[in-house]
PDB file of C-alpha atoms and ligand atoms in Angstrom:
ATOM      1  CA  UNK A   1     -95.654  51.160 -48.253  1.00  0.00           C
ATOM      2  CA  UNK A   2     -98.517  53.667 -48.059  1.00  0.00           C
ATOM      3  CA  UNK A   3    -100.018  53.950 -51.473  1.00  0.00           C
ATOM      4  CA  UNK A   4     -99.736  52.510 -54.944  1.00  0.00           C
ATOM      5  CA  UNK A   5     -97.289  55.096 -56.318  1.00  0.00           C
ATOM      6  CA  UNK A   6     -94.853  54.063 -53.540  1.00  0.00           C
ATOM      7  CA  UNK A   7     -95.397  50.396 -54.323  1.00  0.00           C
ATOM      8  CA  UNK A   8     -94.793  50.693 -58.052  1.00  0.00           C
ATOM      9  CA  UNK A   9     -91.904  53.098 -57.845  1.00  0.00           C
ATOM     10  CA  UNK A  10     -90.194  52.682 -54.488  1.00  0.00           C
ATOM     11  CA  UNK A  11     -87.293  54.812 -53.307  1.00  0.00           C
ATOM     12  CA  UNK A  12     -84.336  52.542 -52.651  1.00  0.00           C
ATOM     13  CA  UNK A  13     -81.645  53.092 -50.018  1.00  0.00           C
ATOM     14  CA  UNK A  14     -78.523  50.901 -50.214  1.00  0.00           C
ATOM     15  CA  UNK A  15     -76.371  50.845 -47.111  1.00  0.00           C
ATOM     16  CA  UNK A  16     -72.721  51.420 -47.911  1.00  0.00           C
ATOM     17  CA  UNK A  17     -70.930  51.082 -51.201  1.00  0.00           C
ATOM     18  CA  UNK A  18     -69.016  47.867 -50.812  1.00  0.00           C
ATOM     19  CA  UNK A  19     -68.598  45.471 -53.748  1.00  0.00           C
ATOM     20  CA  UNK A  20     -72.189  44.171 -53.820  1.00  0.00           C
ATOM     21  CA  UNK A  21     -73.743  47.482 -52.716  1.00  0.00           C
ATOM     22  CA  UNK A  22     -71.755  49.320 -55.397  1.00  0.00           C
ATOM     23  CA  UNK A  23     -72.976  46.919 -58.060  1.00  0.00           C
ATOM     24  CA  UNK A  24     -76.579  47.283 -56.896  1.00  0.00           C
ATOM     25  CA  UNK A  25     -76.226  51.078 -57.144  1.00  0.00           C
ATOM     26  CA  UNK A  26     -74.784  50.703 -60.694  1.00  0.00           C
ATOM     27  CA  UNK A  27     -77.752  48.503 -61.705  1.00  0.00           C
ATOM     28  CA  UNK A  28     -80.191  51.042 -60.185  1.00  0.00           C
ATOM     29  CA  UNK A  29     -78.661  53.727 -62.321  1.00  0.00           C
ATOM     30  CA  UNK A  30     -78.854  51.579 -65.495  1.00  0.00           C
ATOM     31  CA  UNK A  31     -82.465  50.647 -64.783  1.00  0.00           C
ATOM     32  CA  UNK A  32     -83.489  54.195 -63.890  1.00  0.00           C
ATOM     33  CA  UNK A  33     -84.507  53.379 -60.290  1.00  0.00           C
ATOM     34  CA  UNK A  34     -84.682  56.092 -57.635  1.00  0.00           C
ATOM     35  CA  UNK A  35     -81.804  55.181 -55.305  1.00  0.00           C
ATOM     36  CA  UNK A  36     -79.265  56.520 -52.813  1.00  0.00           C
ATOM     37  CA  UNK A  37     -76.282  54.946 -51.114  1.00  0.00           C
ATOM     38  CA  UNK A  38     -76.193  55.604 -47.361  1.00  0.00           C
ATOM     39  CA  UNK A  39     -72.585  56.266 -46.497  1.00  0.00           C
ATOM     40  CA  UNK A  40     -70.511  57.594 -43.590  1.00  0.00           C
ATOM     41  CA  UNK A  41     -68.614  60.246 -45.564  1.00  0.00           C
ATOM     42  CA  UNK A  42     -68.416  61.860 -49.021  1.00  0.00           C
ATOM     43  CA  UNK A  43     -67.066  59.633 -51.833  1.00  0.00           C
ATOM     44  CA  UNK A  44     -65.138  60.194 -54.976  1.00  0.00           C
ATOM     45  CA  UNK A  45     -66.236  58.697 -58.345  1.00  0.00           C
ATOM     46  CA  UNK A  46     -65.895  54.915 -58.875  1.00  0.00           C
ATOM     47  CA  UNK A  47     -64.278  53.209 -61.863  1.00  0.00           C
ATOM     48  CA  UNK A  48     -66.363  50.119 -62.589  1.00  0.00           C
ATOM     49  CA  UNK A  49     -65.498  47.318 -65.020  1.00  0.00           C
ATOM     50  CA  UNK A  50     -68.619  45.278 -65.884  1.00  0.00           C
ATOM     51  CA  UNK A  51     -68.804  41.563 -66.703  1.00  0.00           C
ATOM     52  CA  UNK A  52     -68.206  42.209 -70.419  1.00  0.00           C
ATOM     53  CA  UNK A  53     -65.009  44.143 -69.649  1.00  0.00           C
ATOM     54  CA  UNK A  54     -66.622  47.543 -70.409  1.00  0.00           C
ATOM     55  CA  UNK A  55     -65.483  50.463 -68.216  1.00  0.00           C
ATOM     56  CA  UNK A  56     -67.824  52.948 -66.560  1.00  0.00           C
ATOM     57  CA  UNK A  57     -67.094  56.012 -64.461  1.00  0.00           C
ATOM     58  CA  UNK A  58     -69.731  56.438 -61.809  1.00  0.00           C
ATOM     59  CA  UNK A  59     -70.592  59.187 -59.391  1.00  0.00           C
ATOM     60  CA  UNK A  60     -72.930  57.265 -57.063  1.00  0.00           C
ATOM     61  CA  UNK A  61     -75.894  59.079 -55.571  1.00  0.00           C
ATOM     62  CA  UNK A  62     -75.110  59.269 -51.887  1.00  0.00           C
ATOM     63  CA  UNK A  63     -76.623  60.535 -48.636  1.00  0.00           C
ATOM     64  CA  UNK A  64     -74.962  60.552 -45.279  1.00  0.00           C
ATOM     65  CA  UNK A  65     -76.250  57.670 -43.199  1.00  0.00           C
ATOM     66  CA  UNK A  66     -76.760  60.156 -40.363  1.00  0.00           C
ATOM     67  CA  UNK A  67     -79.152  62.118 -42.574  1.00  0.00           C
ATOM     68  CA  UNK A  68     -80.820  59.867 -45.179  1.00  0.00           C
ATOM     69  CA  UNK A  69     -83.290  61.085 -47.794  1.00  0.00           C
ATOM     70  CA  UNK A  70     -86.720  59.415 -47.552  1.00  0.00           C
ATOM     71  CA  UNK A  71     -86.835  55.789 -48.676  1.00  0.00           C
ATOM     72  CA  UNK A  72     -89.314  52.873 -49.007  1.00  0.00           C
ATOM     73  CA  UNK A  73     -86.961  49.936 -49.410  1.00  0.00           C
ATOM     74  CA  UNK A  74     -83.727  49.539 -47.421  1.00  0.00           C
ATOM     75  CA  UNK A  75     -81.119  47.130 -48.746  1.00  0.00           C
ATOM     76  CA  UNK A  76     -78.372  46.023 -46.362  1.00  0.00           C
ATOM     77  CA  UNK A  77     -75.496  44.461 -48.364  1.00  0.00           C
ATOM     78  CA  UNK A  78     -73.310  44.672 -45.280  1.00  0.00           C
ATOM     79  CA  UNK A  79     -71.466  42.131 -43.149  1.00  0.00           C
ATOM     80  CA  UNK A  80     -73.686  40.078 -40.896  1.00  0.00           C
ATOM     81  CA  UNK A  81     -72.077  41.549 -37.768  1.00  0.00           C
ATOM     82  CA  UNK A  82     -72.910  45.112 -38.990  1.00  0.00           C
ATOM     83  CA  UNK A  83     -76.639  44.613 -39.532  1.00  0.00           C
ATOM     84  CA  UNK A  84     -77.879  45.471 -36.040  1.00  0.00           C
ATOM     85  CA  UNK A  85     -75.552  48.469 -35.631  1.00  0.00           C
ATOM     86  CA  UNK A  86     -76.724  49.909 -38.976  1.00  0.00           C
ATOM     87  CA  UNK A  87     -80.405  49.409 -38.118  1.00  0.00           C
ATOM     88  CA  UNK A  88     -79.909  51.058 -34.710  1.00  0.00           C
ATOM     89  CA  UNK A  89     -78.297  54.034 -36.384  1.00  0.00           C
ATOM     90  CA  UNK A  90     -81.202  54.315 -38.856  1.00  0.00           C
ATOM     91  CA  UNK A  91     -83.913  53.435 -36.333  1.00  0.00           C
ATOM     92  CA  UNK A  92     -85.598  56.845 -36.163  1.00  0.00           C
ATOM     93  CA  UNK A  93     -85.871  56.946 -39.995  1.00  0.00           C
ATOM     94  CA  UNK A  94     -87.331  53.426 -40.338  1.00  0.00           C
ATOM     95  CA  UNK A  95     -91.140  53.277 -40.259  1.00  0.00           C
ATOM     96  CA  UNK A  96     -93.142  50.050 -40.002  1.00  0.00           C
ATOM     97  CA  UNK A  97     -94.119  50.032 -43.709  1.00  0.00           C
ATOM     98  CA  UNK A  98     -90.497  50.217 -44.859  1.00  0.00           C
ATOM     99  CA  UNK A  99     -89.200  47.050 -46.487  1.00  0.00           C
ATOM    100  CA  UNK A 100     -85.835  45.692 -45.219  1.00  0.00           C
ATOM    101  CA  UNK A 101     -83.653  43.457 -47.342  1.00  0.00           C
ATOM    102  CA  UNK A 102     -80.901  41.471 -45.601  1.00  0.00           C
ATOM    103  CA  UNK A 103     -78.126  40.439 -47.977  1.00  0.00           C
ATOM    104  CA  UNK A 104     -75.064  38.849 -46.480  1.00  0.00           C
ATOM    105  CA  UNK A 105     -73.266  35.556 -45.832  1.00  0.00           C
ATOM    106  CA  UNK A 106     -74.132  33.427 -42.809  1.00  0.00           C
ATOM    107  CA  UNK A 107     -77.243  33.073 -40.618  1.00  0.00           C
ATOM    108  CA  UNK A 108     -78.485  34.439 -37.305  1.00  0.00           C
ATOM    109  CA  UNK A 109     -79.454  38.038 -38.156  1.00  0.00           C
ATOM    110  CA  UNK A 110     -83.074  37.376 -39.113  1.00  0.00           C
ATOM    111  CA  UNK A 111     -83.982  36.577 -35.501  1.00  0.00           C
ATOM    112  CA  UNK A 112     -82.164  39.741 -34.310  1.00  0.00           C
ATOM    113  CA  UNK A 113     -83.876  42.002 -36.883  1.00  0.00           C
ATOM    114  CA  UNK A 114     -87.353  40.510 -36.217  1.00  0.00           C
ATOM    115  CA  UNK A 115     -86.881  41.396 -32.562  1.00  0.00           C
ATOM    116  CA  UNK A 116     -85.785  44.949 -33.292  1.00  0.00           C
ATOM    117  CA  UNK A 117     -88.315  45.696 -36.114  1.00  0.00           C
ATOM    118  CA  UNK A 118     -91.202  43.229 -35.581  1.00  0.00           C
ATOM    119  CA  UNK A 119     -93.615  45.030 -37.937  1.00  0.00           C
ATOM    120  CA  UNK A 120     -91.431  45.633 -40.994  1.00  0.00           C
ATOM    121  CA  UNK A 121     -91.737  43.457 -44.075  1.00  0.00           C
ATOM    122  CA  UNK A 122     -88.434  41.573 -44.210  1.00  0.00           C
ATOM    123  CA  UNK A 123     -86.687  39.842 -47.109  1.00  0.00           C
ATOM    124  CA  UNK A 124     -83.640  37.577 -46.569  1.00  0.00           C
ATOM    125  CA  UNK A 125     -81.273  37.128 -49.509  1.00  0.00           C
ATOM    126  CA  UNK A 126     -77.958  35.503 -50.201  1.00  0.00           C
ATOM    127  CA  UNK A 127     -75.907  35.874 -53.332  1.00  0.00           C
ATOM    128  CA  UNK A 128     -72.899  34.274 -55.047  1.00  0.00           C
ATOM    129  CA  UNK A 129     -72.623  37.355 -57.310  1.00  0.00           C
ATOM    130  CA  UNK A 130     -68.983  37.943 -58.093  1.00  0.00           C
ATOM    131  CA  UNK A 131     -67.813  41.454 -57.282  1.00  0.00           C
ATOM    132  CA  UNK A 132     -64.376  42.641 -56.210  1.00  0.00           C
ATOM    133  CA  UNK A 133     -63.402  46.049 -54.817  1.00  0.00           C
ATOM    134  CA  UNK A 134     -59.589  46.094 -54.732  1.00  0.00           C
ATOM    135  CA  UNK A 135     -59.590  49.710 -53.532  1.00  0.00           C
ATOM    136  CA  UNK A 136     -62.192  52.360 -52.616  1.00  0.00           C
ATOM    137  CA  UNK A 137     -62.486  53.693 -56.162  1.00  0.00           C
ATOM    138  CA  UNK A 138     -62.331  50.485 -58.207  1.00  0.00           C
ATOM    139  CA  UNK A 139     -65.119  47.980 -58.653  1.00  0.00           C
ATOM    140  CA  UNK A 140     -64.964  44.877 -60.832  1.00  0.00           C
ATOM    141  CA  UNK A 141     -67.932  42.693 -61.692  1.00  0.00           C
ATOM    142  CA  UNK A 142     -66.373  39.187 -61.803  1.00  0.00           C
ATOM    143  CA  UNK A 143     -69.308  36.788 -62.183  1.00  0.00           C
ATOM    144  CA  UNK A 144     -73.082  36.496 -62.406  1.00  0.00           C
ATOM    145  CA  UNK A 145     -73.700  34.083 -59.498  1.00  0.00           C
ATOM    146  CA  UNK A 146     -77.205  33.133 -58.436  1.00  0.00           C
ATOM    147  CA  UNK A 147     -79.109  35.190 -55.861  1.00  0.00           C
ATOM    148  CA  UNK A 148     -81.702  33.518 -53.574  1.00  0.00           C
ATOM    149  CA  UNK A 149     -84.460  35.587 -51.930  1.00  0.00           C
ATOM    150  CA  UNK A 150     -87.478  35.001 -49.768  1.00  0.00           C
ATOM    151  CA  UNK A 151     -90.001  36.866 -47.619  1.00  0.00           C
ATOM    152  CA  UNK A 152     -89.695  36.247 -43.902  1.00  0.00           C
ATOM    153  CA  UNK A 153     -93.175  37.499 -43.083  1.00  0.00           C
ATOM    154  CA  UNK A 154     -96.492  37.618 -44.916  1.00  0.00           C
ATOM    155  CA  UNK A 155     -97.072  40.650 -47.116  1.00  0.00           C
ATOM    156  CA  UNK A 156     -99.814  41.821 -49.415  1.00  0.00           C
ATOM    157  CA  UNK A 157     -99.790  40.298 -52.936  1.00  0.00           C
ATOM    158  CA  UNK A 158     -99.575  43.792 -54.509  1.00  0.00           C
ATOM    159  CA  UNK A 159     -96.382  44.561 -52.560  1.00  0.00           C
ATOM    160  CA  UNK A 160     -94.845  41.222 -53.553  1.00  0.00           C
ATOM    161  CA  UNK A 161     -95.656  41.754 -57.214  1.00  0.00           C
ATOM    162  CA  UNK A 162     -94.220  45.241 -57.159  1.00  0.00           C
ATOM    163  CA  UNK A 163     -91.048  44.476 -55.229  1.00  0.00           C
ATOM    164  CA  UNK A 164     -89.933  41.052 -56.498  1.00  0.00           C
ATOM    165  CA  UNK A 165     -89.225  42.132 -60.114  1.00  0.00           C
ATOM    166  CA  UNK A 166     -87.249  45.129 -58.891  1.00  0.00           C
ATOM    167  CA  UNK A 167     -84.950  43.018 -56.681  1.00  0.00           C
ATOM    168  CA  UNK A 168     -84.713  40.305 -59.368  1.00  0.00           C
ATOM    169  CA  UNK A 169     -83.536  42.869 -61.913  1.00  0.00           C
ATOM    170  CA  UNK A 170     -80.884  44.184 -59.518  1.00  0.00           C
ATOM    171  CA  UNK A 171     -79.338  40.781 -58.683  1.00  0.00           C
ATOM    172  CA  UNK A 172     -79.751  38.503 -61.735  1.00  0.00           C
ATOM    173  CA  UNK A 173     -80.115  35.555 -62.042  1.00  0.00           C
ATOM    174  CA  UNK A 174     -82.372  35.408 -59.030  1.00  0.00           C
ATOM    175  CA  UNK A 175     -84.644  32.790 -57.481  1.00  0.00           C
ATOM    176  CA  UNK A 176     -87.482  33.469 -55.051  1.00  0.00           C
ATOM    177  CA  UNK A 177     -88.167  30.807 -52.403  1.00  0.00           C
ATOM    178  CA  UNK A 178     -91.340  29.960 -50.429  1.00  0.00           C
ATOM    179  CA  UNK A 179     -89.016  29.030 -47.549  1.00  0.00           C
ATOM    180  CA  UNK A 180     -85.744  30.898 -47.800  1.00  0.00           C
ATOM    181  CA  UNK A 181     -84.221  29.047 -44.806  1.00  0.00           C
ATOM    182  CA  UNK A 182     -83.360  25.978 -46.898  1.00  0.00           C
ATOM    183  CA  UNK A 183     -81.479  28.119 -49.427  1.00  0.00           C
ATOM    184  CA  UNK A 184     -79.718  29.990 -46.607  1.00  0.00           C
ATOM    185  CA  UNK A 185     -78.639  26.699 -45.003  1.00  0.00           C
ATOM    186  CA  UNK A 186     -77.253  25.420 -48.337  1.00  0.00           C
ATOM    187  CA  UNK A 187     -75.305  28.658 -48.843  1.00  0.00           C
ATOM    188  CA  UNK A 188     -74.161  28.393 -45.216  1.00  0.00           C
ATOM    189  CA  UNK A 189     -72.608  25.036 -46.041  1.00  0.00           C
ATOM    190  CA  UNK A 190     -70.766  26.636 -49.036  1.00  0.00           C
ATOM    191  CA  UNK A 191     -69.432  29.426 -46.809  1.00  0.00           C
ATOM    192  CA  UNK A 192     -68.614  27.067 -43.950  1.00  0.00           C
ATOM    193  CA  UNK A 193     -66.209  25.241 -46.273  1.00  0.00           C
ATOM    194  CA  UNK A 194     -64.799  27.837 -48.641  1.00  0.00           C
ATOM    195  CA  UNK A 195     -64.439  30.885 -46.409  1.00  0.00           C
ATOM    196  CA  UNK A 196     -62.410  29.557 -43.426  1.00  0.00           C
ATOM    197  CA  UNK A 197     -60.270  27.206 -45.522  1.00  0.00           C
ATOM    198  CA  UNK A 198     -59.282  29.874 -48.035  1.00  0.00           C
ATOM    199  CA  UNK A 199     -58.510  32.283 -45.186  1.00  0.00           C
ATOM    200  CA  UNK A 200     -56.505  29.802 -43.097  1.00  0.00           C
ATOM    201  CA  UNK A 201     -54.443  28.497 -46.051  1.00  0.00           C
ATOM    202  CA  UNK A 202     -54.271  31.883 -47.808  1.00  0.00           C
ATOM    203  CA  UNK A 203     -55.495  30.502 -51.167  1.00  0.00           C
ATOM    204  CA  UNK A 204     -57.926  31.274 -53.972  1.00  0.00           C
ATOM    205  CA  UNK A 205     -61.247  29.341 -53.942  1.00  0.00           C
ATOM    206  CA  UNK A 206     -60.126  27.147 -56.884  1.00  0.00           C
ATOM    207  CA  UNK A 207     -57.191  25.677 -54.918  1.00  0.00           C
ATOM    208  CA  UNK A 208     -59.738  23.844 -52.740  1.00  0.00           C
ATOM    209  CA  UNK A 209     -59.990  21.160 -55.474  1.00  0.00           C
ATOM    210  CA  UNK A 210     -56.586  19.901 -54.235  1.00  0.00           C
ATOM    211  CA  UNK A 211     -56.816  16.360 -52.782  1.00  0.00           C
ATOM    212  CA  UNK A 212     -55.458  17.455 -49.385  1.00  0.00           C
ATOM    213  CA  UNK A 213     -58.628  19.465 -48.596  1.00  0.00           C
ATOM    214  CA  UNK A 214     -61.195  16.843 -49.582  1.00  0.00           C
ATOM    215  CA  UNK A 215     -61.503  15.064 -46.223  1.00  0.00           C
ATOM    216  CA  UNK A 216     -62.130  18.364 -44.426  1.00  0.00           C
ATOM    217  CA  UNK A 217     -64.664  19.443 -47.032  1.00  0.00           C
ATOM    218  CA  UNK A 218     -66.583  16.192 -46.535  1.00  0.00           C
ATOM    219  CA  UNK A 219     -66.501  16.378 -42.753  1.00  0.00           C
ATOM    220  CA  UNK A 220     -67.724  19.997 -42.666  1.00  0.00           C
ATOM    221  CA  UNK A 221     -70.576  19.138 -44.998  1.00  0.00           C
ATOM    222  CA  UNK A 222     -71.436  16.015 -43.049  1.00  0.00           C
ATOM    223  CA  UNK A 223     -71.717  18.052 -39.809  1.00  0.00           C
ATOM    224  CA  UNK A 224     -73.825  20.787 -41.496  1.00  0.00           C
ATOM    225  CA  UNK A 225     -76.057  18.108 -42.986  1.00  0.00           C
ATOM    226  CA  UNK A 226     -76.628  16.615 -39.476  1.00  0.00           C
ATOM    227  CA  UNK A 227     -77.449  20.002 -37.955  1.00  0.00           C
ATOM    228  CA  UNK A 228     -79.769  20.824 -40.852  1.00  0.00           C
ATOM    229  CA  UNK A 229     -81.532  17.469 -40.510  1.00  0.00           C
ATOM    230  CA  UNK A 230     -82.162  18.093 -36.820  1.00  0.00           C
ATOM    231  CA  UNK A 231     -83.675  21.517 -37.590  1.00  0.00           C
ATOM    232  CA  UNK A 232     -86.054  19.999 -40.195  1.00  0.00           C
ATOM    233  CA  UNK A 233     -84.060  20.532 -43.399  1.00  0.00           C
ATOM    234  CA  UNK A 234     -83.064  17.133 -44.757  1.00  0.00           C
ATOM    235  CA  UNK A 235     -80.203  17.574 -47.289  1.00  0.00           C
ATOM    236  CA  UNK A 236     -77.594  14.866 -47.708  1.00  0.00           C
ATOM    237  CA  UNK A 237     -73.845  15.398 -47.165  1.00  0.00           C
ATOM    238  CA  UNK A 238     -73.394  14.336 -50.851  1.00  0.00           C
ATOM    239  CA  UNK A 239     -75.684  17.120 -52.110  1.00  0.00           C
ATOM    240  CA  UNK A 240     -73.942  19.720 -49.947  1.00  0.00           C
ATOM    241  CA  UNK A 241     -70.508  18.578 -51.219  1.00  0.00           C
ATOM    242  CA  UNK A 242     -71.680  18.709 -54.849  1.00  0.00           C
ATOM    243  CA  UNK A 243     -72.996  22.218 -54.264  1.00  0.00           C
ATOM    244  CA  UNK A 244     -69.756  23.339 -52.611  1.00  0.00           C
ATOM    245  CA  UNK A 245     -67.724  21.934 -55.508  1.00  0.00           C
ATOM    246  CA  UNK A 246     -69.866  23.773 -58.034  1.00  0.00           C
ATOM    247  CA  UNK A 247     -69.243  27.063 -56.249  1.00  0.00           C
ATOM    248  CA  UNK A 248     -65.520  26.329 -55.945  1.00  0.00           C
ATOM    249  CA  UNK A 249     -65.272  25.831 -59.679  1.00  0.00           C
ATOM    250  CA  UNK A 250     -67.568  28.798 -60.577  1.00  0.00           C
ATOM    251  CA  UNK A 251     -65.491  31.144 -58.341  1.00  0.00           C
ATOM    252  CA  UNK A 252     -62.110  29.414 -58.821  1.00  0.00           C
ATOM    253  CA  UNK A 253     -60.325  32.652 -59.503  1.00  0.00           C
ATOM    254  CA  UNK A 254     -61.846  34.593 -56.556  1.00  0.00           C
ATOM    255  CA  UNK A 255     -60.455  35.214 -53.115  1.00  0.00           C
ATOM    256  CA  UNK A 256     -63.312  34.561 -50.651  1.00  0.00           C
ATOM    257  CA  UNK A 257     -64.704  37.374 -48.575  1.00  0.00           C
ATOM    258  CA  UNK A 258     -63.196  35.854 -45.449  1.00  0.00           C
ATOM    259  CA  UNK A 259     -59.811  35.532 -47.077  1.00  0.00           C
ATOM    260  CA  UNK A 260     -60.014  39.275 -47.839  1.00  0.00           C
ATOM    261  CA  UNK A 261     -61.257  40.148 -44.315  1.00  0.00           C
ATOM    262  CA  UNK A 262     -58.369  38.304 -42.634  1.00  0.00           C
ATOM    263  CA  UNK A 263     -55.814  39.653 -45.131  1.00  0.00           C
ATOM    264  CA  UNK A 264     -56.928  43.243 -44.450  1.00  0.00           C
ATOM    265  CA  UNK A 265     -57.213  42.786 -40.678  1.00  0.00           C
ATOM    266  CA  UNK A 266     -60.977  43.222 -40.634  1.00  0.00           C
ATOM    267  CA  UNK A 267     -63.376  41.226 -38.460  1.00  0.00           C
ATOM    268  CA  UNK A 268     -64.770  38.151 -40.282  1.00  0.00           C
ATOM    269  CA  UNK A 269     -68.295  36.709 -40.469  1.00  0.00           C
ATOM    270  CA  UNK A 270     -67.160  33.456 -38.789  1.00  0.00           C
ATOM    271  CA  UNK A 271     -69.592  33.829 -35.885  1.00  0.00           C
ATOM    272  CA  UNK A 272     -72.482  33.816 -38.391  1.00  0.00           C
ATOM    273  CA  UNK A 273     -71.037  30.917 -40.453  1.00  0.00           C
ATOM    274  CA  UNK A 274     -69.211  28.072 -38.646  1.00  0.00           C
ATOM    275  CA  UNK A 275     -70.051  29.840 -35.346  1.00  0.00           C
ATOM    276  CA  UNK A 276     -73.774  29.617 -36.231  1.00  0.00           C
ATOM    277  CA  UNK A 277     -73.423  25.874 -37.086  1.00  0.00           C
ATOM    278  CA  UNK A 278     -71.525  25.286 -33.806  1.00  0.00           C
ATOM    279  CA  UNK A 279     -74.070  27.191 -31.666  1.00  0.00           C
ATOM    280  CA  UNK A 280     -77.053  25.335 -33.251  1.00  0.00           C
ATOM    281  CA  UNK A 281     -75.227  22.018 -32.809  1.00  0.00           C
ATOM    282  CA  UNK A 282     -74.624  22.736 -29.098  1.00  0.00           C
ATOM    283  CA  UNK A 283     -78.334  23.342 -28.550  1.00  0.00           C
ATOM    284  CA  UNK A 284     -79.141  20.155 -30.413  1.00  0.00           C
ATOM    285  CA  UNK A 285     -76.368  18.193 -28.654  1.00  0.00           C
ATOM    286  CA  UNK A 286     -74.623  17.286 -31.951  1.00  0.00           C
ATOM    287  CA  UNK A 287     -70.823  17.080 -32.198  1.00  0.00           C
ATOM    288  CA  UNK A 288     -69.337  19.318 -34.919  1.00  0.00           C
ATOM    289  CA  UNK A 289     -65.530  19.195 -34.303  1.00  0.00           C
ATOM    290  CA  UNK A 290     -64.558  20.302 -37.808  1.00  0.00           C
ATOM    291  CA  UNK A 291     -66.786  23.416 -37.743  1.00  0.00           C
ATOM    292  CA  UNK A 292     -65.553  24.114 -34.205  1.00  0.00           C
ATOM    293  CA  UNK A 293     -61.949  23.891 -35.436  1.00  0.00           C
ATOM    294  CA  UNK A 294     -62.626  26.308 -38.355  1.00  0.00           C
ATOM    295  CA  UNK A 295     -64.221  28.721 -35.826  1.00  0.00           C
ATOM    296  CA  UNK A 296     -61.238  28.546 -33.457  1.00  0.00           C
ATOM    297  CA  UNK A 297     -58.572  28.883 -36.176  1.00  0.00           C
ATOM    298  CA  UNK A 298     -60.295  31.959 -37.684  1.00  0.00           C
ATOM    299  CA  UNK A 299     -60.647  33.487 -34.219  1.00  0.00           C
ATOM    300  CA  UNK A 300     -56.909  33.080 -33.772  1.00  0.00           C
ATOM    301  CA  UNK A 301     -56.231  34.888 -37.065  1.00  0.00           C
ATOM    302  CA  UNK A 302     -58.699  37.714 -36.470  1.00  0.00           C
TER     303      UNK A 302
HETATM  304  O1  PAF B 401     -68.036  34.843 -49.220  1.00  0.00           O
HETATM  305  C1  PAF B 401     -67.750  34.649 -50.405  1.00  0.00           C
HETATM  306  O2  PAF B 401     -66.595  34.893 -50.795  1.00  0.00           O
HETATM  307  C2  PAF B 401     -68.768  34.069 -51.351  1.00  0.00           C
HETATM  308  O3  PAF B 401     -69.968  33.894 -50.673  1.00  0.00           O
HETATM  309  C3  PAF B 401     -68.362  32.783 -52.089  1.00  0.00           C
HETATM  310  C4  PAF B 401     -69.579  32.244 -52.796  1.00  0.00           C
HETATM  311  C5  PAF B 401     -67.833  31.766 -51.096  1.00  0.00           C
HETATM  312  C6  PAF B 401     -67.408  33.022 -53.224  1.00  0.00           C
HETATM  313  O4  PAF B 401     -66.140  33.458 -52.813  1.00  0.00           O
END
């Protein structure tokens, strides 16, 4: 961010045009923001159905990721395992004043990005926004889930005041946290339950209310709560279970992202979800057999 005009009216670059990236681009267009999608190849128009059921035909503004137009704010709504590869590809276009927004399930990428881009202002975000892309040209907004955001490093007040309303308008309803790690851990517990179970049993999120899954849900939450406690985030198993149940009911009709990844033979984010819990637990010498089992079963399906 070099001067005030860039702060008040930043140029946004959104990596990819997946479900969440596509929705962010749509919101940018509606709000009149200066944006581009960074993509690998040319794209045809998208047919979008918004939350009210209204249809829109969109021709997203795109640039090839190999040749991006100038930007101030780079949003990465990509899978956790793609973050480093994308940043490496864009490395020569990223300057220290550029803001980076990480937006994905799971944990573990913040440390990697801080190592690669130590001077860039960094925001970590996680969303339960409901979006579904059944094919490359169709995008459906399925729910307005909460988005949690937080700054990873200290930035100037003027930058914060300019950037936070922009991101809040793109991903409503949103909540900014002093310490985003707590929110990321809570969302990690949600994903550690819903994602592997729906993928392993080939079910929609809502089917996890069935009695036969309750013991596993409790055990996974209990293990995550222990690991969280040992890293300084004290949240009870009961609170994590309540939170998981709320998301199961709010997204009952959705197939989770991991269900979709396994179904379409794509790699999953398991290493950044139950894999992250398991790796932290090993360092802390805590037993997490249920998370370990989720990790192993998804690895077998991948
Ligand atoms: O990964 C997902 O699918 C989502 O984070 C969530 C909230 C579990 C809903 O399906």
